[in-house]
Coordinates of C-alpha atoms and ligand atoms in Angstrom, one line a residue:
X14 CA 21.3 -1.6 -7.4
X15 CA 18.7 -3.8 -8.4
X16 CA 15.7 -5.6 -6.2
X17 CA 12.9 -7.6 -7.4
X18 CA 9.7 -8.0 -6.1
X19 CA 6.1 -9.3 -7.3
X20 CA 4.4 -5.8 -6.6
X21 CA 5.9 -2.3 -6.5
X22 CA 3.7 0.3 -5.1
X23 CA 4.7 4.0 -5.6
X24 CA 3.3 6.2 -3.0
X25 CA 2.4 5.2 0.7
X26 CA -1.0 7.6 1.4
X27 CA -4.1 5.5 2.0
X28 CA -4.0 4.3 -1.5
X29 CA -0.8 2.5 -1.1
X30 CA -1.1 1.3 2.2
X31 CA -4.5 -0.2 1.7
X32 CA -3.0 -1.9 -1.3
X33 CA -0.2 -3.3 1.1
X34 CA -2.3 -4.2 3.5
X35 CA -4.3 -6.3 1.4
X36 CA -2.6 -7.5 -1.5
X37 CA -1.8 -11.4 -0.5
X38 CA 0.8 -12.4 1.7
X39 CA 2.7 -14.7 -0.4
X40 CA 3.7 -12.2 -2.9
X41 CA 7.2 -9.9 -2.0
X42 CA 5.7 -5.9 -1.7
X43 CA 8.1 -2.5 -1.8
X44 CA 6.0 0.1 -1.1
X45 CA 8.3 4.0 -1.8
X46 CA 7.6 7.1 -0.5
X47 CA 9.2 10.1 -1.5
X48 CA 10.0 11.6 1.7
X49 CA 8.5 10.3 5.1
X50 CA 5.2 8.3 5.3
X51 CA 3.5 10.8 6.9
X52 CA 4.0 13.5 3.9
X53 CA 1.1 12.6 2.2
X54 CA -2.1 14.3 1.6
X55 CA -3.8 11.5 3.3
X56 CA -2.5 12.3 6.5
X57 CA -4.2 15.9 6.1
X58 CA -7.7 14.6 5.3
X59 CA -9.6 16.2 7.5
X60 CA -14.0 16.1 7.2
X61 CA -14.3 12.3 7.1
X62 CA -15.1 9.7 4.5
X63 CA -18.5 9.5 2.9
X64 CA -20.6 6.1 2.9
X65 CA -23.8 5.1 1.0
X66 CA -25.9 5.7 4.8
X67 CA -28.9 2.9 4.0
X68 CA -30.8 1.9 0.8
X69 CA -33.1 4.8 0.9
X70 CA -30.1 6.7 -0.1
X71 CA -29.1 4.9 -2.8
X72 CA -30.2 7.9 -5.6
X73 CA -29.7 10.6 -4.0
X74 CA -25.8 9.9 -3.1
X75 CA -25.5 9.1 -6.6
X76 CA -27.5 12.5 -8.0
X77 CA -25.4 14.4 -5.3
X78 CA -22.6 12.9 -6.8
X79 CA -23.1 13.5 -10.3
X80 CA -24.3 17.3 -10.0
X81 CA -21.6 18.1 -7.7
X82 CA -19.5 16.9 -10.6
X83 CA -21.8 18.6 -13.1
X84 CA -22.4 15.6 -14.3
X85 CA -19.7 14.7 -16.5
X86 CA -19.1 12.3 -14.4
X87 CA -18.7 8.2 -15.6
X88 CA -22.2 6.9 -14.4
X89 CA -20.7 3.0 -13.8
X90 CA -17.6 4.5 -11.9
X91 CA -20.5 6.5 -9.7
X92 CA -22.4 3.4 -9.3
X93 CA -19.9 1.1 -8.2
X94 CA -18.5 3.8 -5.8
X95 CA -21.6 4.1 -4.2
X96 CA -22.7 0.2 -3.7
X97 CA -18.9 -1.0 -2.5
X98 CA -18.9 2.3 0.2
X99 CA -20.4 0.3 3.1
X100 CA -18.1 -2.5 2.9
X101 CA -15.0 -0.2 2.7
X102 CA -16.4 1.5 5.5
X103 CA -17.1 -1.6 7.5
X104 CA -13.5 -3.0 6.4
X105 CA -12.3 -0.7 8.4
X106 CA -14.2 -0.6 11.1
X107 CA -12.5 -4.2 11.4
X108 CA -9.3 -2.9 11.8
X109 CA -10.3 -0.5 14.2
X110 CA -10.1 3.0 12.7
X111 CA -11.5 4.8 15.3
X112 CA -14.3 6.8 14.0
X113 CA -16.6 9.2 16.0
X114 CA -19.3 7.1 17.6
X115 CA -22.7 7.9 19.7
X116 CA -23.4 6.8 23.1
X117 CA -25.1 3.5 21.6
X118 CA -21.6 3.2 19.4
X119 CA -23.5 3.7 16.3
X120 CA -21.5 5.9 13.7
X121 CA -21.9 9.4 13.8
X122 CA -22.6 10.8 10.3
X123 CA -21.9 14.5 9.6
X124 CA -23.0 16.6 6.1
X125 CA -20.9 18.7 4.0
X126 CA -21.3 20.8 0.8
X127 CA -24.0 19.5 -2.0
X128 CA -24.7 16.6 0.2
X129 CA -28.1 16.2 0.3
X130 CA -28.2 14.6 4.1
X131 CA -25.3 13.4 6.7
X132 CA -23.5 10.3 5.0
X133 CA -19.8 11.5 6.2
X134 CA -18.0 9.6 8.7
X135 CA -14.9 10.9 10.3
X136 CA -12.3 10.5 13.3
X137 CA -12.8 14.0 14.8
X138 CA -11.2 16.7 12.6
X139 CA -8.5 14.8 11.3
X140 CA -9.7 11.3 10.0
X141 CA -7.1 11.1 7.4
X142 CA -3.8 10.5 9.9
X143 CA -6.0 8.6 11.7
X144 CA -6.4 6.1 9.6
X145 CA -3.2 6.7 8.0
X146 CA -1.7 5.2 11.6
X147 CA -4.2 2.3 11.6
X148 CA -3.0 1.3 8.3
X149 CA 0.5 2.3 9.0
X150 CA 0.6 -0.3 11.8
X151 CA -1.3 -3.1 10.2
X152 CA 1.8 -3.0 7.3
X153 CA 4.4 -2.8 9.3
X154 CA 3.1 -5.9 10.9
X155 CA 3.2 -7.7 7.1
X156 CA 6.7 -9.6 7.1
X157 CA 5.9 -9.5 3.3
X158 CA 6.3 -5.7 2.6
X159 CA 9.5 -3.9 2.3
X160 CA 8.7 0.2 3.1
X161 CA 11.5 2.5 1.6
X162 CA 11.3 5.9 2.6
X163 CA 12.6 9.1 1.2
X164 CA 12.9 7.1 -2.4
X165 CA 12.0 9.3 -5.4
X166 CA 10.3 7.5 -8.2
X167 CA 11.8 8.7 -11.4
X168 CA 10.3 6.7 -14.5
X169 CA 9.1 3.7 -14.9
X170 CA 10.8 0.6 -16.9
X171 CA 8.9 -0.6 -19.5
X172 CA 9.3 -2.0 -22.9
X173 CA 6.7 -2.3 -25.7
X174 CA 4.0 -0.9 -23.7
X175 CA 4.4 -3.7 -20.7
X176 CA 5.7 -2.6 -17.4
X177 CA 8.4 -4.0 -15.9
X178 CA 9.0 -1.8 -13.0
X179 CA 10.1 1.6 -11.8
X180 CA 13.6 3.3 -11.7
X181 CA 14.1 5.2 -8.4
X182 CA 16.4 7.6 -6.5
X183 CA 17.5 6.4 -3.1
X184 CA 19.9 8.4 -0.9
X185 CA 21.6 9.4 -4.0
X186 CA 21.8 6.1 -5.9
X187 CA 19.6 4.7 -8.5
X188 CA 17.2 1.3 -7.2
X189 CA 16.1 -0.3 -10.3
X190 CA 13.2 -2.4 -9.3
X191 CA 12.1 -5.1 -10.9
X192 CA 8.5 -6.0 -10.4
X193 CA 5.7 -8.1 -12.1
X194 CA 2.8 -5.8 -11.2
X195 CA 3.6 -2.2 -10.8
X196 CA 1.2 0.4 -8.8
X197 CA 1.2 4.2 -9.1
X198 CA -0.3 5.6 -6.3
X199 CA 1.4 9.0 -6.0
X200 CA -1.4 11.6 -5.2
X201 CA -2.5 14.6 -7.0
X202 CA -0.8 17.9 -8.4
X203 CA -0.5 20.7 -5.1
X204 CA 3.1 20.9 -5.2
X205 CA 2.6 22.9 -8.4
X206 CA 0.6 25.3 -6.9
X207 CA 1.8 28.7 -5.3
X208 CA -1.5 28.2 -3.2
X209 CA -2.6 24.9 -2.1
X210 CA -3.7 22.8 0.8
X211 CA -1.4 19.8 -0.3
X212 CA 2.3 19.3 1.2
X213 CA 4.6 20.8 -1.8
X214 CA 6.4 17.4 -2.6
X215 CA 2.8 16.0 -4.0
X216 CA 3.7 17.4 -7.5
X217 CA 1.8 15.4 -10.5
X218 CA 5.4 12.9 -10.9
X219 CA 3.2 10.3 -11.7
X220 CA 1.1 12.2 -13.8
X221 CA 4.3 13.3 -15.7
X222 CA 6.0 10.2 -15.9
X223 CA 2.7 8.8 -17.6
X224 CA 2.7 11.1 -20.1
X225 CA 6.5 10.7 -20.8
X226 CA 5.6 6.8 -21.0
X227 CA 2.9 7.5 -23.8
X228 CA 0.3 6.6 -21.0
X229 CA -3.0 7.4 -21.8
X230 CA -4.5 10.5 -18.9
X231 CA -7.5 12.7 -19.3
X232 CA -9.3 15.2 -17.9
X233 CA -6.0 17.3 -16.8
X234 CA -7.8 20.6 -16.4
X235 CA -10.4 19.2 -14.2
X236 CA -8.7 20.8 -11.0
X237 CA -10.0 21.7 -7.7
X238 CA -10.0 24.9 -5.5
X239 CA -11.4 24.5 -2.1
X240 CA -13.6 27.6 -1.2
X241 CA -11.5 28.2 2.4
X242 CA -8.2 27.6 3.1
X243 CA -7.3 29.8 5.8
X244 CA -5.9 33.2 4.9
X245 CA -2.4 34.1 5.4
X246 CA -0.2 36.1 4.0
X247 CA 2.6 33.9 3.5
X248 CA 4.6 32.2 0.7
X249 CA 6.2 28.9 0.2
X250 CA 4.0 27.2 2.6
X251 CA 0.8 24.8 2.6
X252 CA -2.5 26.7 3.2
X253 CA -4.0 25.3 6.1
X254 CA -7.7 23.3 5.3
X255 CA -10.7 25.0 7.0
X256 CA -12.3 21.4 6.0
X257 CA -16.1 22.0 4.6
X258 CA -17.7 20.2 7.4
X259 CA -16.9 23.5 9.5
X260 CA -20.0 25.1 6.7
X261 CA -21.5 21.7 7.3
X262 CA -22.3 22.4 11.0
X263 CA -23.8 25.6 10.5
X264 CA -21.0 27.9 9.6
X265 CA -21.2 30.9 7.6
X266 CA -19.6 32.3 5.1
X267 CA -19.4 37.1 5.3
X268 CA -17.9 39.2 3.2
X269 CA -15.4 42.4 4.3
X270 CA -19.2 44.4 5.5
X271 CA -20.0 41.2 7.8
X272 CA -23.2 40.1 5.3
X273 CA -23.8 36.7 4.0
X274 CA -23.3 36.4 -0.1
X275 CA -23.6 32.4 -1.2
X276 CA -25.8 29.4 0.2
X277 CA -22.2 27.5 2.1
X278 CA -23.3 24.1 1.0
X279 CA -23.2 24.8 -2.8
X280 CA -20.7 22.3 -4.4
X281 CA -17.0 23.3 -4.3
X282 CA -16.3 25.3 -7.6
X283 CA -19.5 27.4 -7.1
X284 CA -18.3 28.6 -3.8
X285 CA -15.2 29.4 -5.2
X286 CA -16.6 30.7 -7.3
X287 CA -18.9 33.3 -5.5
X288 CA -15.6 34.1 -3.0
X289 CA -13.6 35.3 -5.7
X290 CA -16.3 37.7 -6.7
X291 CA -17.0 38.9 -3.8
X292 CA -12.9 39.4 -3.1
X293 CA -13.0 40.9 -6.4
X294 CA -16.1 43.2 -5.6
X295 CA -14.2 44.3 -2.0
X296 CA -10.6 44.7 -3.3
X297 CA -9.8 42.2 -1.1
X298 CA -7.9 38.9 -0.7
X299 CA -10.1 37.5 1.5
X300 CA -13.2 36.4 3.0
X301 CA -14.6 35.5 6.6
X302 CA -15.6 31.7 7.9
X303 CA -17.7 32.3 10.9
X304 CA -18.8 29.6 13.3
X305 CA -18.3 31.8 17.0
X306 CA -21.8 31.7 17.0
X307 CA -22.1 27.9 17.9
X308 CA -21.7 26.3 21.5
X309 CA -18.3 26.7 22.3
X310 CA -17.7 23.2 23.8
X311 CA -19.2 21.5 20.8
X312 CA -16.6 23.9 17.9
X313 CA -14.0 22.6 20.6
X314 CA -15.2 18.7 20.5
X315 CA -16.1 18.7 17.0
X316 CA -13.0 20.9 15.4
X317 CA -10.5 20.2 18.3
X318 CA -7.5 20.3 15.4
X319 CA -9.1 23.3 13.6
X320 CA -9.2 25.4 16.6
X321 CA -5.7 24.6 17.5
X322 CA -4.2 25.6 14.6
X323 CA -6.2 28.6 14.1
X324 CA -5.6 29.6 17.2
X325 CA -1.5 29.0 16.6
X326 CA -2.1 31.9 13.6
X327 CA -3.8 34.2 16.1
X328 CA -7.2 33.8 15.5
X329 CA -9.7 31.8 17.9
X330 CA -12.4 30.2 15.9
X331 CA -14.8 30.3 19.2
X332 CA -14.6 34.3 19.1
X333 CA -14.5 35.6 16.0
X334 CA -14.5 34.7 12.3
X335 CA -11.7 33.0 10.4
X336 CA -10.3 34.4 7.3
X337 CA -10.5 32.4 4.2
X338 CA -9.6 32.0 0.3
X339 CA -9.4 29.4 -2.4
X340 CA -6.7 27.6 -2.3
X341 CA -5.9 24.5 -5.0
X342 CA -7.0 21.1 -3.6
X343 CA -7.8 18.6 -5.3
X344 CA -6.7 16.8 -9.2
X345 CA -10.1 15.3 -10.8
X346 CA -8.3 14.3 -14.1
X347 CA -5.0 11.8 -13.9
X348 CA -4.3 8.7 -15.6
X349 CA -7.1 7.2 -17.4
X350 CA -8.0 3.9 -15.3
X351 CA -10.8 1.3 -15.7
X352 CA -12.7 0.1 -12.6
X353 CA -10.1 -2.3 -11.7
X354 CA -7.2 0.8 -11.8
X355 CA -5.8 -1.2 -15.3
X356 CA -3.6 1.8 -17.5
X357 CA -3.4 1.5 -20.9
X358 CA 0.1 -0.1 -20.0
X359 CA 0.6 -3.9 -19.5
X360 CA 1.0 -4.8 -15.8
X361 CA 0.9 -1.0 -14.5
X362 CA -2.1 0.3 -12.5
X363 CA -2.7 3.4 -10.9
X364 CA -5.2 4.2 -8.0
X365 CA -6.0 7.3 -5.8
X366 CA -6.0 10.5 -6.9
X367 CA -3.3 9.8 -9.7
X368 CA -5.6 8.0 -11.2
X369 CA -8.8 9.0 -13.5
X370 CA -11.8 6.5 -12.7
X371 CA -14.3 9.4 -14.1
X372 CA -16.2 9.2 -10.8
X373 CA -15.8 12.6 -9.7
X374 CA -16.5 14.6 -12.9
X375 CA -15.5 18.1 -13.5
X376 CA -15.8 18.5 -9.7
X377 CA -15.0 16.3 -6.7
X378 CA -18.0 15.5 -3.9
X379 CA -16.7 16.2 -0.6
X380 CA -15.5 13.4 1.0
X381 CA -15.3 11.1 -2.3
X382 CA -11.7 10.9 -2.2
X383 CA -10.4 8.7 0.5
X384 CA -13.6 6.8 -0.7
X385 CA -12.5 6.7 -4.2
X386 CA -9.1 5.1 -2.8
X387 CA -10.3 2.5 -0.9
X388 CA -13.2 1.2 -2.9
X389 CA -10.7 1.1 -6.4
X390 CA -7.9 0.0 -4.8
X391 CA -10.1 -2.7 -2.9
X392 CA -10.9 -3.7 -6.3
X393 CA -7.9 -3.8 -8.0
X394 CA -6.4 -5.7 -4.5
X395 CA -9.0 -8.7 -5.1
X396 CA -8.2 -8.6 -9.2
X397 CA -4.8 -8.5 -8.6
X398 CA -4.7 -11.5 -6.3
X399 CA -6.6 -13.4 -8.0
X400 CA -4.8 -13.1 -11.6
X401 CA -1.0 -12.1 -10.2
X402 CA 0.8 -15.5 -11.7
X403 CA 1.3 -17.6 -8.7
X404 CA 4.6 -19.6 -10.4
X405 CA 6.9 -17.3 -9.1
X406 CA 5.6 -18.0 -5.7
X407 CA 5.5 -21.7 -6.6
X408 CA 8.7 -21.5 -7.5
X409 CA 10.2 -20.0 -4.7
X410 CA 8.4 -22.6 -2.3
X411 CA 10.4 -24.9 -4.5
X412 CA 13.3 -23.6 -4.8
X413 CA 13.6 -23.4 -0.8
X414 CA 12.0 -26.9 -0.5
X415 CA 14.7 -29.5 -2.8
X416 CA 17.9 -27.4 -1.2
X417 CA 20.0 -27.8 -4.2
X418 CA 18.4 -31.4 -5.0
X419 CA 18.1 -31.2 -9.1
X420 CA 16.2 -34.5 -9.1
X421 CA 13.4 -33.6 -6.4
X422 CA 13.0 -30.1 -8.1
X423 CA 12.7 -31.5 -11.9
X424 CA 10.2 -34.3 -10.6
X425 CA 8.1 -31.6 -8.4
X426 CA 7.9 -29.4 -10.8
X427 CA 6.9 -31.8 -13.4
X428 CA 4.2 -32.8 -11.8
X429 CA 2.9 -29.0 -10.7
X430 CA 3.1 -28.7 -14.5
X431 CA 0.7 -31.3 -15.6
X432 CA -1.6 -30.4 -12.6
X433 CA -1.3 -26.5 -14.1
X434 CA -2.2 -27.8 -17.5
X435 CA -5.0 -29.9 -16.2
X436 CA -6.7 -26.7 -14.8
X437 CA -6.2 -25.2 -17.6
X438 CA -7.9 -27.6 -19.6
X439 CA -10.2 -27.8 -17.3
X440 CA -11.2 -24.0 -17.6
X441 CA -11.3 -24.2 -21.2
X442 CA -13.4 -26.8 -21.1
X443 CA -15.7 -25.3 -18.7
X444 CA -15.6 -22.1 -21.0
X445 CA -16.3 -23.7 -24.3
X446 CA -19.3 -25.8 -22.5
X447 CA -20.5 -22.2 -21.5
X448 CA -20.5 -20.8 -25.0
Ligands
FAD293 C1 -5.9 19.4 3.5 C2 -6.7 18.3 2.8 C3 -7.8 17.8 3.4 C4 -8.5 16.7 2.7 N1 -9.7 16.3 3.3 C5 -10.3 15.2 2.7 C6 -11.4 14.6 3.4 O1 -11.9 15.0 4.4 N2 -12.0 13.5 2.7 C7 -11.6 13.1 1.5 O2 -12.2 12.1 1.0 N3 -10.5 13.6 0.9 C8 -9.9 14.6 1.5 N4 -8.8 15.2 0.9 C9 -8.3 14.6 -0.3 C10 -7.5 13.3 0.0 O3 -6.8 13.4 1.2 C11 -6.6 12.8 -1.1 O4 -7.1 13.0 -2.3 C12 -6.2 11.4 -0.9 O5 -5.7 11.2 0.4 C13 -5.1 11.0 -1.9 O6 -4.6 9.8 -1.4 P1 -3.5 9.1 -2.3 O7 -3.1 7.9 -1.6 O8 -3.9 9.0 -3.7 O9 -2.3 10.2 -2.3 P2 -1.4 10.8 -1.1 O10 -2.0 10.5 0.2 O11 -1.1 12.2 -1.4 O12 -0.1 9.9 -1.2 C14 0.8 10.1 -2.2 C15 2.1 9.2 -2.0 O13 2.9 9.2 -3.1 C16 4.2 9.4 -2.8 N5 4.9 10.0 -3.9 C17 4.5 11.1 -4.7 N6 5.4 11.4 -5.6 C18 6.4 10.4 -5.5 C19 7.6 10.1 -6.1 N7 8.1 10.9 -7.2 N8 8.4 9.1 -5.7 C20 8.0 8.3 -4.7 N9 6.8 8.5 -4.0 C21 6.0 9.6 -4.4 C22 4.1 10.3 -1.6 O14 5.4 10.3 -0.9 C23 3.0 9.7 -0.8 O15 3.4 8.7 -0.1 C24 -8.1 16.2 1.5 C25 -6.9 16.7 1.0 C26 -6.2 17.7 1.6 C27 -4.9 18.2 1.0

C-alpha cells in the first residue's frame, strides 16, 4: 500500500507530537507509533522539565549544563537550549499543561542533581504523561494529522542521499509512505538493555536504520545510567524510576551498614558511579534511597506516583528506605543533527533523543531532555514551515478549485507562476542589493 503525505513523523512521544501540533495546518501529517501512543518514554518522565528561571541565571544553567556533561558538550547547542527554555515553557503553559503551581499561581520550581538552584518545573511526579495527554488531545483535534498506531518503521526510502520517505510494517502489510519532509523521532536505545528504565520496544531502530542509510551519528557510547532505579529482582521488565528529584528534596542515599557514602546531587554518572562501588565493596546488588525522614503528607503530595508504586512492590517510601541500582536511562549520542534537527540526508530530520544536537555532552543534566525536544523540534517546526514547498499545497487548492476545468487550471496556474517568479526575483534582487 502506498500513502503520501507532506510530513511523515516517526515516533509519537513529546517529540513527535509537538512536531504535529505545530507544524502548519495546510500540510497532510502521519505521525507512526510502534505500538500504542502511550509506550513511549515520554509518558514515563517523571521530575519535570528544566527552564532558564530569570536572567540572573543565565551562566550558571549553562556551567551546570556543561559540567554535568563534562563539558564536551557543543557550547551553541547549550546556548540556544538555554535562551529558547522560557518560551517552550510558556508555550505550554498556553495549552494548559498543568504544572505544579503556588497559592499565588506562580510555578513551582524544584532542584535536582548538579543543579545549582531550583529551575525544574513539573506536573506532580509524573509530568511526562501529563503532558503527553495535553499534547495527545491538541492533535487529535488537527483534521490535518493522520495517527497510525502499532506501525513499525522499518527503513527509510531514499535515493542519492535525499529522503523520500519511510517503509513501514502495519498489521502485517508493508505502508510505503511517500513524504516530502521525513522526521525521526523514535527515542533512545533501553530496549537493548537487560536493565533499563525505558519500555523495551524503545530499541535504537532509528539509530540503526541511520546507520544502514549511511547517515552520519556520533557519540554512540555516550550512554546513561541513572543512579536509582528501584531494586528488584526481576527479569524482562522495565526498572521502575526513583526520579532524582526524590535526592532533590532532601533524600539520602545509605549503603547495606545504613551510612551515607556520596554528596546525592553529584551529576548522574558520578553517582553511578560511587553506587557501584559501594555495591561492589558490600557484595551487594543494591543500595538504599531514604526519604522516611521527611513530613509524611508532603513525600505523599510531592511523590504521590512514587509512593504508589513503591508501595505496590512492598515497600512504603514514608517508612523505610527504598532499594536502588543503576539502571540504563538515557542515549546522549544518536544521529548527528544541526540546530534545526537537519541529518546529513536531504529532507530527513531527526529530533528528540534519536537525535545528537551535542547539548548534553558525555552526560545528560537532569531534566534537559523533554527540554531538548521541545526547544529543537520548536525550531525545526518554525524552519520547516517556513521552507516546506508550498506548491503541493497550492496545487491541491487548485486541483479542488477548477473541478476538472483544464482551461481555469492552466490560466490559474499561469498566473501563480509568474507571481512565484516575481518573488523570486524579487528576493534575488533584494539579496544581491544586500551583498
Ligand atoms: C523513567 C524515565 C523518566 C524520565 N524522566 C525525565 C524527566 O523528568 N525529565 C526529562 O527531561 N527527561 C526525562 N526522561 C527522558 C525523557 O523522557 C526522554 O528522553 C524523552 O521523553 C524522549 O522523547 P522522544 O519523543 O525523543 O522519544 P519517546 O518519548 O521515547 O518516543 C519514541 C516514539 O518513537 C516510536 N518508535 C520507536 N521505534 C519505532 C519504530 N521502529 N517504528 C515506529 N515508531 C517507533 C515509539 O512508538 C514512540 O512513539 C525520562 C526517561 C525515563 C525512561
Amino acid at each position: 500500500m502506498i500513502l503520501n503525505t507532506d510530513v511523515l513523523i516517526i515516533g509519537a512521544g513529546i517529540t513527535g507530537l509537538n512536531f504535529a501540533l505545530n507544524l502548519r495546518d495546510d500540510l497532510d501529517i502521519i505521525v507512526l507509533a510502534k505500538n500504542s501512543l502511550q509506550e513511549c518514554n515520554s509518558y514515563l518522565a517523571q521530575g519535570g522539565i528544566s527552564v532558564l528561571r530569570n536572567e540572573n541565571d543565565y551562566e550558571a544553567y549553562i556551567g551546570d549544563t556543561l559540567s554535568a556533561g563534562g563539558f564536551k558538550n557543543k557550547r551553541q547547542a547549550v546556548e540556544i537550549l538555554v535562551k529558547e527554555s522560557r518560551a517552550a515553557i510558556k508555550r505550554l503553559e498556553q495549552l494548559e499543561v498543568p504544572f505544579n503551581r503556588d497559592k499565588n499561581g506562580e510555578l513551582i520550581y524544584t532542584r535536582e542533581g548538579a543543579h545549582s538552584i531550583n529551575r525544574i518545573v513539573h506536573c506532580d511526579d509524573n509530568t511526562g504523561e501529563q503532558l503527553h495527554k495535553v499534547l495527545e488531545k491538541k492533535v487529535r483535534e488537527k483534521t490535518n494529522v493522520k495517527l497510525i498506531e502499532n506501525c513499525f518503521f522499518a527503513d527509510l526510502l531514499a535515493s542519492k542521499n535525499r529522503c523520500v520517505g519511510a517503509l513501514a510494517i502495519n498489521e502485517g502489510k508493508e505502508l510505503n509512505i511517500i513524504a516530502k519532509t521525513t522526521i525521526i523521532a523514535t527515542g533512545g536505545i533501553g530496549g537493548l538493555f537487560k536493565n533499563s528504565t525505558n519500555f523495551h520496544s524503545i530499541s535504537g531502530d532509528g539509530i540503526a536504520i541511520a546507520i544502514k542509510n549511511n547517515i552520519k551519528v556520533e557519540h554512540l557510547n555516550y550512554i546513561q545510567f541513572h543512579p536509582t532505579s528501584f531494586y528488584e529482582d526481576i527479569e524482562d521488565k522495565r526498572r521502575l524510576l526513583i526520579s532524582e528529584a526524590v535526592r532533590g528534596e532532601g533524600g539520602r542515599l545509605l549503603n547495606k551498614e545504613g551510612s551515607r557514602f556520596v554528596n546525592e546531587l553529584l551529576p548522574r554518572d558520578k553517582v553511578t558511579e560511587a553506587i557501584i562501588k559501594e555495591e561492589l565493596k558490600y557484595k551487594s546488588n543494591h543500595v538504599y534511597l531514604d526519604i522516611s525522614f521527611l513530613e509524611k503528607d508532603f513525600v505523599l503530595k510531592r511523590f504521590p506516583n512514587i509512593y504508589k508504586n513503591c508501595l505496590e512492590r512492598g515497600i512504603d517510601i514514608t517508612k523505610e528506605p527504598i532499594p536502588v541500582t543503576p539502571a540504563q536511562h538515557y542515549f546522549m549520542g544518536g544521529i548527528k543533527v544541526d540546530m534545526y534537527c537537519r541529518t546529513s540526508m536531504e529532507n530527513l530530520y531527526a529530533a528528540g533523543e534519536v537525535s545528537s544536537t551535542g547539548l548534553h555532552g558525555a552526560n545528560r543534566l537532569a531534566s534537559n531532555s523533554l527540554l531538548e525536544s521541545l526547544v529543537f523540534s520548536n525550531r525545526a517546526v518554525e524552519y520547516i514551515n517556513r521552507t516546506i514547498s508550498p506548491y503541493s499545497v497550492i496545487f491541491k487548492e487548485l486541483i479542488k478549485k477548477s473541478d476538472g476545468d483544464k482551461d481555469y487550471y492552466n490560466n490559474s496556474l499561469s498566473i501563480i507562476l509568474q507571481q512565484e517568479i516575481k518573488k523570486v526575483r524579487g528576493d534575488i534582487i533584494n539579496e544581491l542589493v544586500a551583498l
